[in-house]
Every structure is written in C-alpha cells, then in structure tokens.
Amino acid sequence: MRILKLILKTLLILLIFTCACVSEQVSVQTVTLKDSKIHSSYDWSKEELWPVTDWALEELSTTGDAEYLDDLEKDVILHLNMARTDPARYAHDFIEPRIGFFSGMVYREPGQSTLVTQEGVQAVEECVSYMEDTEQMNPMVPLESVSLAALDHALDLSLTGETGHIGSDRSDFSLRIERYGQWMFSIGEVISYGPTTGREIVIGLLIDDGVSGRGHRTIVLNQNFRMVGIAIEEHPAYGNVCVIELAADYICSERDLYINPYFRKGRRDHYHHQDQ
C-alpha cells in the first residue's frame, strides 16, 4: 500500500502540469482578499439574506458530537453537506443570487467585505450550470484524527504567515494525514484564506474564481469523499485560514489518541499522544 501511494503521488506531480484532473491524491488551494476580521463563533440564523431554515439541518449537521470543532468550523461542514447533498438547490439558493451583487468584476454584498474577482459573473454562472448537472451525494462526517491533520497545517500557516500546501517542516497533506491513521482510496486538501463564514468559505471553493480547471470545486463535489477534517486559525495576512482535509475512508491509528479541548485563540500545544 505504501509503494502504491508513492507511485500515485509521483503520477499526480507529473499530471498537475498537464491537466486539472482529480487523481488518487489531489491538492489545491484558494486565496481570497485580505480580511482583518476572524470569527470563531457564527450564528447562521442571523443571515436573513441567505436563510437555511428550509434545509434538513438535523440530517446535514453531522458535527453534533464533534466538540473539538468550533461554531465556524461546524458551519463550514454544514454548507459542504448542503452543497453535496443537493448541488442544484444549493446553487439556486446561495450562488445564483450573487449575480445581482456584481458590478463588473467587483462583488459587493451587504454587510460583507468588497471582493474584486478575476472572472466576475461568468464564473458564477458557470458554477451554477455545473452544479445543476451534478448528482446528489451523501453528507460527509467529521473525523477527529483527520481534523488534527488539518490543524497541524492551519497552525503552521498561522505561525509562519505563509500560504500553500507544504508545511514549514516540508510535510505535504498526505504525510500530515498519515500521522494519525491510514487513509484508503483517495484523499484531498483545500485551503481558503480570508472568508469569515461557512457559506463564504464553501461558495468560494465552489465558484473557484480564477482557478484553471476548478480543482477546488472538483474536490468539494467528489462523491468518493465520505470523511472530513477541518481547522480554522488566524492568519497574519488574510485574517484567517481554513484547512479542509477529505478522505474516502480512514482508519485511526492503533495508539490511544488523547486530544485536549480545542481553544480558538493562542493554543499551540493542544494535543498529545499516549502510547499504549
């Protein structure tokens, strides 16, 4: 299995320069405008412009027992599941109406920071068309171990102020995920910088403005992914950074993993291992 992973990783490196296809391992990121705000708690019920009350929230909120996630991280997973379980409806409810807030390449939504896009309305319309033709899929469930892999990178980017998928220790996302268990079939990582609500984080990944091949969207709407890990930390340049890891299947490490409660500010040594 280890040899197979290395072969697949090598193939991905070769393919990434010639096409944007999703392989057994995929890695993309998204960068948005700098935003000095960071939210660690988010109340979706206050979003009158974008109501979610008509959605099956109990079924889609798979983070009920995930005490290691904060409200914003749970909100991201909720919107991921909404977009995956009914792509066409999500596009009509949350993406298509955005067209009315554009002036050329500039997106201005009431109460939100101004966003200067690269493609304007064209990318939004293309995203809606794509999601209308996308089959419905099952919601994803969060995994604590996979969230630790996301947290490793989010903390690293928070401390260094860097962007990208390679950590300061030269780790890539597959290595970080393998620290806490064994992944199977396929894994992926997407990173968002700046947005401060779950809706905006997920929609940014789906529209994929300015990204050739729409790699983020491909990963978010990959029906093979069943498990998700997430971590959001402050970022010195963009306000915050959201790291999302996705896996088709995953087996936690055979060691007892003790995880201290997640603290949103100032935590660095938030977990440790207890060997059997």
mmCIF file of N, CA, C and O in Angstrom, residues 183-220:
data_model
loop_
_atom_site.group_PDB
_atom_site.id
_atom_site.type_symbol
_atom_site.label_atom_id
_atom_site.label_comp_id
_atom_site.label_asym_id
_atom_site.label_seq_id
_atom_site.Cartn_x
_atom_site.Cartn_y
_atom_site.Cartn_z
ATOM 1 N N TRP A 183 -5.156 6.260 5.498
ATOM 2 C CA TRP A 183 -6.199 6.612 4.549
ATOM 3 C C TRP A 183 -6.252 5.567 3.446
ATOM 4 O O TRP A 183 -5.272 4.885 3.167
ATOM 5 N N MET A 184 -7.417 5.466 2.824
ATOM 6 C CA MET A 184 -7.608 4.480 1.760
ATOM 7 C C MET A 184 -8.313 5.118 0.572
ATOM 8 O O MET A 184 -9.169 5.982 0.737
ATOM 9 N N PHE A 185 -7.928 4.693 -0.605
ATOM 10 C CA PHE A 185 -8.544 5.056 -1.882
ATOM 11 C C PHE A 185 -8.187 6.467 -2.334
ATOM 12 O O PHE A 185 -7.573 6.632 -3.387
ATOM 13 N N SER A 186 -8.573 7.480 -1.609
ATOM 14 C CA SER A 186 -8.259 8.833 -2.061
ATOM 15 C C SER A 186 -8.374 9.824 -0.912
ATOM 16 O O SER A 186 -9.136 9.623 0.034
ATOM 17 N N ILE A 187 -7.589 10.896 -1.007
ATOM 18 C CA ILE A 187 -7.626 11.991 -0.048
ATOM 19 C C ILE A 187 -7.475 13.301 -0.817
ATOM 20 O O ILE A 187 -7.023 13.310 -1.963
ATOM 21 N N GLY A 188 -7.854 14.389 -0.186
ATOM 22 C CA GLY A 188 -7.691 15.694 -0.806
ATOM 23 C C GLY A 188 -7.576 16.781 0.241
ATOM 24 O O GLY A 188 -7.927 16.585 1.412
ATOM 25 N N GLU A 189 -7.066 17.916 -0.169
ATOM 26 C CA GLU A 189 -6.937 19.063 0.728
ATOM 27 C C GLU A 189 -7.281 20.334 -0.036
ATOM 28 O O GLU A 189 -6.822 20.537 -1.163
ATOM 29 N N VAL A 190 -8.108 21.187 0.570
ATOM 30 C CA VAL A 190 -8.362 22.520 0.039
ATOM 31 C C VAL A 190 -8.146 23.527 1.154
ATOM 32 O O VAL A 190 -8.365 23.230 2.325
ATOM 33 N N ILE A 191 -7.703 24.720 0.777
ATOM 34 C CA ILE A 191 -7.385 25.756 1.755
ATOM 35 C C ILE A 191 -8.035 27.059 1.312
ATOM 36 O O ILE A 191 -7.949 27.438 0.150
ATOM 37 N N SER A 192 -8.678 27.730 2.251
ATOM 38 C CA SER A 192 -9.300 29.020 1.983
ATOM 39 C C SER A 192 -8.694 30.068 2.905
ATOM 40 O O SER A 192 -8.475 29.809 4.085
ATOM 41 N N TYR A 193 -8.438 31.245 2.354
ATOM 42 C CA TYR A 193 -7.883 32.340 3.143
ATOM 43 C C TYR A 193 -8.843 33.525 3.112
ATOM 44 O O TYR A 193 -9.209 33.986 2.035
ATOM 45 N N GLY A 194 -9.255 33.997 4.281
ATOM 46 C CA GLY A 194 -9.993 35.245 4.342
ATOM 47 C C GLY A 194 -11.453 35.179 4.726
ATOM 48 O O GLY A 194 -11.856 35.864 5.663
ATOM 49 N N PRO A 195 -12.303 34.410 4.023
ATOM 50 C CA PRO A 195 -13.736 34.429 4.341
ATOM 51 C C PRO A 195 -14.013 34.085 5.799
ATOM 52 O O PRO A 195 -13.312 33.267 6.393
ATOM 53 N N THR A 196 -15.067 34.678 6.338
ATOM 54 C CA THR A 196 -15.316 34.564 7.773
ATOM 55 C C THR A 196 -16.643 33.885 8.099
ATOM 56 O O THR A 196 -17.088 33.927 9.243
ATOM 57 N N THR A 197 -17.297 33.282 7.110
ATOM 58 C CA THR A 197 -18.498 32.494 7.358
ATOM 59 C C THR A 197 -18.364 31.171 6.612
ATOM 60 O O THR A 197 -17.655 31.077 5.597
ATOM 61 N N GLY A 198 -19.064 30.165 7.105
ATOM 62 C CA GLY A 198 -19.034 28.879 6.428
ATOM 63 C C GLY A 198 -19.559 28.979 5.017
ATOM 64 O O GLY A 198 -19.026 28.346 4.088
ATOM 65 N N ARG A 199 -20.597 29.776 4.830
ATOM 66 C CA ARG A 199 -21.172 29.955 3.492
ATOM 67 C C ARG A 199 -20.141 30.519 2.520
ATOM 68 O O ARG A 199 -19.961 29.993 1.412
ATOM 69 N N GLU A 200 -19.450 31.579 2.915
ATOM 70 C CA GLU A 200 -18.494 32.209 2.007
ATOM 71 C C GLU A 200 -17.281 31.322 1.747
ATOM 72 O O GLU A 200 -16.724 31.328 0.644
ATOM 73 N N ILE A 201 -16.861 30.572 2.741
ATOM 74 C CA ILE A 201 -15.741 29.651 2.531
ATOM 75 C C ILE A 201 -16.108 28.605 1.489
ATOM 76 O O ILE A 201 -15.368 28.352 0.534
ATOM 77 N N VAL A 202 -17.270 27.984 1.645
ATOM 78 C CA VAL A 202 -17.680 26.920 0.733
ATOM 79 C C VAL A 202 -17.991 27.471 -0.655
ATOM 80 O O VAL A 202 -17.577 26.891 -1.669
ATOM 81 N N ILE A 203 -18.679 28.599 -0.731
ATOM 82 C CA ILE A 203 -19.008 29.164 -2.035
ATOM 83 C C ILE A 203 -17.752 29.584 -2.783
ATOM 84 O O ILE A 203 -17.655 29.426 -4.006
ATOM 85 N N GLY A 204 -16.765 30.110 -2.060
ATOM 86 C CA GLY A 204 -15.506 30.454 -2.713
ATOM 87 C C GLY A 204 -14.845 29.250 -3.346
ATOM 88 O O GLY A 204 -14.294 29.321 -4.454
ATOM 89 N N LEU A 205 -14.891 28.121 -2.661
ATOM 90 C CA LEU A 205 -14.318 26.890 -3.205
ATOM 91 C C LEU A 205 -15.110 26.393 -4.400
ATOM 92 O O LEU A 205 -14.541 25.846 -5.352
ATOM 93 N N LEU A 206 -16.425 26.568 -4.379
ATOM 94 C CA LEU A 206 -17.275 26.073 -5.462
ATOM 95 C C LEU A 206 -17.162 26.938 -6.713
ATOM 96 O O LEU A 206 -17.024 26.423 -7.826
ATOM 97 N N ILE A 207 -17.206 28.244 -6.554
ATOM 98 C CA ILE A 207 -17.088 29.120 -7.718
ATOM 99 C C ILE A 207 -15.687 29.029 -8.309
ATOM 100 O O ILE A 207 -15.510 29.007 -9.524
ATOM 101 N N ASP A 208 -14.681 28.986 -7.447
ATOM 102 C CA ASP A 208 -13.302 28.792 -7.899
ATOM 103 C C ASP A 208 -12.865 29.865 -8.877
ATOM 104 O O ASP A 208 -12.240 29.570 -9.909
ATOM 105 N N ASP A 209 -13.183 31.091 -8.578
ATOM 106 C CA ASP A 209 -12.865 32.213 -9.457
ATOM 107 C C ASP A 209 -11.375 32.285 -9.757
ATOM 108 O O ASP A 209 -10.543 32.257 -8.857
ATOM 109 N N GLY A 210 -11.030 32.336 -11.023
ATOM 110 C CA GLY A 210 -9.647 32.496 -11.435
ATOM 111 C C GLY A 210 -8.803 31.248 -11.381
ATOM 112 O O GLY A 210 -7.599 31.308 -11.660
ATOM 113 N N VAL A 211 -9.384 30.107 -11.028
ATOM 114 C CA VAL A 211 -8.620 28.861 -10.900
ATOM 115 C C VAL A 211 -8.871 27.986 -12.121
ATOM 116 O O VAL A 211 -9.998 27.552 -12.364
ATOM 117 N N SER A 212 -7.834 27.729 -12.863
ATOM 118 C CA SER A 212 -7.948 26.887 -14.048
ATOM 119 C C SER A 212 -8.321 25.467 -13.652
ATOM 120 O O SER A 212 -7.727 24.881 -12.749
ATOM 121 N N GLY A 213 -9.319 24.895 -14.319
ATOM 122 C CA GLY A 213 -9.717 23.528 -14.042
ATOM 123 C C GLY A 213 -10.680 23.372 -12.895
ATOM 124 O O GLY A 213 -11.201 22.281 -12.673
ATOM 125 N N ARG A 214 -10.916 24.445 -12.114
ATOM 126 C CA ARG A 214 -11.857 24.393 -10.983
ATOM 127 C C ARG A 214 -11.543 23.219 -10.053
ATOM 128 O O ARG A 214 -12.397 22.436 -9.675
ATOM 129 N N GLY A 215 -10.284 23.114 -9.673
ATOM 130 C CA GLY A 215 -9.858 21.982 -8.854
ATOM 131 C C GLY A 215 -10.508 21.925 -7.492
ATOM 132 O O GLY A 215 -10.798 20.849 -6.979
ATOM 133 N N HIS A 216 -10.749 23.099 -6.869
ATOM 134 C CA HIS A 216 -11.386 23.104 -5.550
ATOM 135 C C HIS A 216 -12.793 22.540 -5.631
ATOM 136 O O HIS A 216 -13.212 21.739 -4.801
ATOM 137 N N ARG A 217 -13.529 23.004 -6.637
ATOM 138 C CA ARG A 217 -14.901 22.529 -6.814
ATOM 139 C C ARG A 217 -14.927 21.024 -7.050
ATOM 140 O O ARG A 217 -15.791 20.315 -6.519
ATOM 141 N N THR A 218 -13.997 20.551 -7.856
ATOM 142 C CA THR A 218 -13.934 19.121 -8.150
ATOM 143 C C THR A 218 -13.758 18.306 -6.882
ATOM 144 O O THR A 218 -14.386 17.260 -6.701
ATOM 145 N N ILE A 219 -12.929 18.797 -5.970
ATOM 146 C CA ILE A 219 -12.693 18.075 -4.724
ATOM 147 C C ILE A 219 -13.911 18.151 -3.809
ATOM 148 O O ILE A 219 -14.370 17.144 -3.266
ATOM 149 N N VAL A 220 -14.453 19.350 -3.636
ATOM 150 C CA VAL A 220 -15.600 19.520 -2.740
ATOM 151 C C VAL A 220 -16.787 18.670 -3.188
ATOM 152 O O VAL A 220 -17.527 18.132 -2.357
#
